[in-house]
């Protein structure tokens, strides 16, 4: 069997079907990527209020013990927790996510432990 040519109408139909599949695949990838990013943000941003409040309290006590003129306040905005760093004059210096205060509390606890070990 010998093929002498290809009908342009058929080529147009095949190209249309192929490009539709590619667009659908690209849309599916984008939607699944956006969903994954949203879930990751949700997992990172969903800390128990009590746990973050304890970390804020612990950091405030540590800062007071070293006579540093900062305080940390826990606030909830639009269903999200944020920690405000406030200077000695009551001015908000920065707003940080709960993950950062949890890490800071952990690091401060390690430093205080090292200082106490050095004194003993």
Short mmCIF file of C-alpha atoms in Angstrom, two decimals:
data_model
loop_
_atom_site.label_atom_id
_atom_site.label_comp_id
_atom_site.label_asym_id
_atom_site.label_seq_id
_atom_site.Cartn_x
_atom_site.Cartn_y
_atom_site.Cartn_z
CA UNK A 1 0.00 0.00 0.00
CA UNK A 2 1.30 3.38 -0.94
CA UNK A 3 0.36 6.71 0.71
CA UNK A 4 0.29 9.54 -1.78
CA UNK A 5 -0.76 12.41 0.46
CA UNK A 6 -2.46 13.50 3.63
CA UNK A 7 -5.76 15.32 3.69
CA UNK A 8 -5.31 18.79 5.32
CA UNK A 9 -8.70 18.46 7.02
CA UNK A 10 -7.58 15.29 8.80
CA UNK A 11 -4.30 16.95 9.82
CA UNK A 12 -6.26 19.87 11.31
CA UNK A 13 -8.51 17.51 13.29
CA UNK A 14 -5.57 15.50 14.64
CA UNK A 15 -3.67 18.65 15.62
CA UNK A 16 -6.78 20.06 17.32
CA UNK A 17 -7.30 16.88 19.35
CA UNK A 18 -3.62 16.74 20.30
CA UNK A 19 -3.49 20.38 21.41
CA UNK A 20 -6.73 19.95 23.41
CA UNK A 21 -5.17 17.01 25.26
CA UNK A 22 -2.02 19.02 25.94
CA UNK A 23 -4.05 21.94 27.30
CA UNK A 24 -6.10 19.62 29.52
CA UNK A 25 -2.92 17.95 30.79
CA UNK A 26 -1.29 21.32 31.49
CA UNK A 27 -4.40 22.53 33.33
CA UNK A 28 -4.46 19.33 35.39
CA UNK A 29 -0.81 19.73 36.33
CA UNK A 30 -1.32 23.37 37.30
CA UNK A 31 -4.38 22.59 39.43
CA UNK A 32 -2.66 19.70 41.20
CA UNK A 33 0.46 21.84 41.81
CA UNK A 34 -1.63 24.70 43.21
CA UNK A 35 -3.55 22.25 45.43
CA UNK A 36 -0.29 20.75 46.72
CA UNK A 37 1.17 24.21 47.48
CA UNK A 38 -2.04 25.20 49.30
CA UNK A 39 -1.97 22.02 51.38
CA UNK A 40 1.70 22.57 52.25
CA UNK A 41 0.97 26.15 53.32
CA UNK A 42 -1.98 24.93 55.34
CA UNK A 43 0.14 22.32 57.10
CA UNK A 44 2.87 24.84 57.87
CA UNK A 45 0.47 27.48 59.07
CA UNK A 46 -1.77 25.33 61.25
CA UNK A 47 -0.11 25.28 64.66
CA UNK A 48 -2.16 24.68 67.79
CA UNK A 49 -2.88 27.97 69.54
CA UNK A 50 -1.81 26.60 72.93
CA UNK A 51 1.56 25.44 71.63
CA UNK A 52 2.33 28.82 70.06
CA UNK A 53 1.07 30.66 73.16
CA UNK A 54 3.42 28.60 75.35
CA UNK A 55 6.34 29.38 73.04
CA UNK A 56 5.52 33.11 73.13
CA UNK A 57 5.34 32.98 76.94
CA UNK A 58 8.64 31.11 77.14
CA UNK A 59 10.39 33.59 74.81
CA UNK A 60 9.01 36.55 76.80
CA UNK A 61 10.35 35.06 80.05
CA UNK A 62 13.75 34.42 78.50
CA UNK A 63 13.94 37.94 77.06
CA UNK A 64 12.97 39.40 80.46
CA UNK A 65 15.62 37.31 82.21
CA UNK A 66 18.29 38.83 79.98
CA UNK A 67 16.82 42.34 80.42
CA UNK A 68 16.13 42.77 76.71
CA UNK A 69 13.57 45.47 75.91
CA UNK A 70 11.39 43.36 73.62
CA UNK A 71 8.13 41.52 74.05
CA UNK A 72 6.23 39.12 71.89
CA UNK A 73 2.44 39.07 71.45
CA UNK A 74 0.30 36.42 69.81
CA UNK A 75 -2.49 37.67 67.54
CA UNK A 76 -4.95 36.03 65.21
CA UNK A 77 -5.78 37.69 61.91
CA UNK A 78 -8.16 36.22 59.34
CA UNK A 79 -7.89 32.81 60.96
CA UNK A 80 -4.07 32.85 60.89
CA UNK A 81 -1.79 33.12 63.91
CA UNK A 82 0.97 35.73 63.92
CA UNK A 83 3.45 36.83 66.55
CA UNK A 84 4.27 40.51 66.86
CA UNK A 85 7.69 41.62 68.10
CA UNK A 86 7.25 44.85 70.07
CA UNK A 87 10.05 47.13 71.28
CA UNK A 88 10.31 48.85 74.68
CA UNK A 89 8.28 51.85 73.45
CA UNK A 90 5.35 49.69 72.33
CA UNK A 91 6.16 49.96 68.63
CA UNK A 92 5.63 46.86 66.47
CA UNK A 93 8.96 45.96 64.93
CA UNK A 94 7.96 42.90 63.00
CA UNK A 95 5.26 40.30 62.45
CA UNK A 96 6.43 36.69 62.22
CA UNK A 97 4.68 33.36 61.56
CA UNK A 98 4.21 30.88 64.42
CA UNK A 99 6.88 28.55 63.04
CA UNK A 100 9.54 31.21 63.70
CA UNK A 101 8.56 31.71 67.35
CA UNK A 102 8.56 27.95 67.94
CA UNK A 103 12.07 27.74 66.49
CA UNK A 104 13.20 30.77 68.53
CA UNK A 105 11.83 29.26 71.75
CA UNK A 106 13.67 26.02 71.05
CA UNK A 107 16.95 27.81 70.32
CA UNK A 108 16.64 30.03 73.40
CA UNK A 109 16.07 26.97 75.54
CA UNK A 110 19.26 25.43 74.15
CA UNK A 111 21.27 28.61 74.81
CA UNK A 112 19.96 28.93 78.37
CA UNK A 113 20.85 25.27 78.92
CA UNK A 114 24.39 25.90 77.70
CA UNK A 115 24.77 28.93 79.98
CA UNK A 116 23.53 27.02 83.01
CA UNK A 117 25.81 24.08 82.18
CA UNK A 118 28.77 26.48 81.94
CA UNK A 119 27.94 28.02 85.34
CA UNK A 120 27.67 24.64 87.06
#
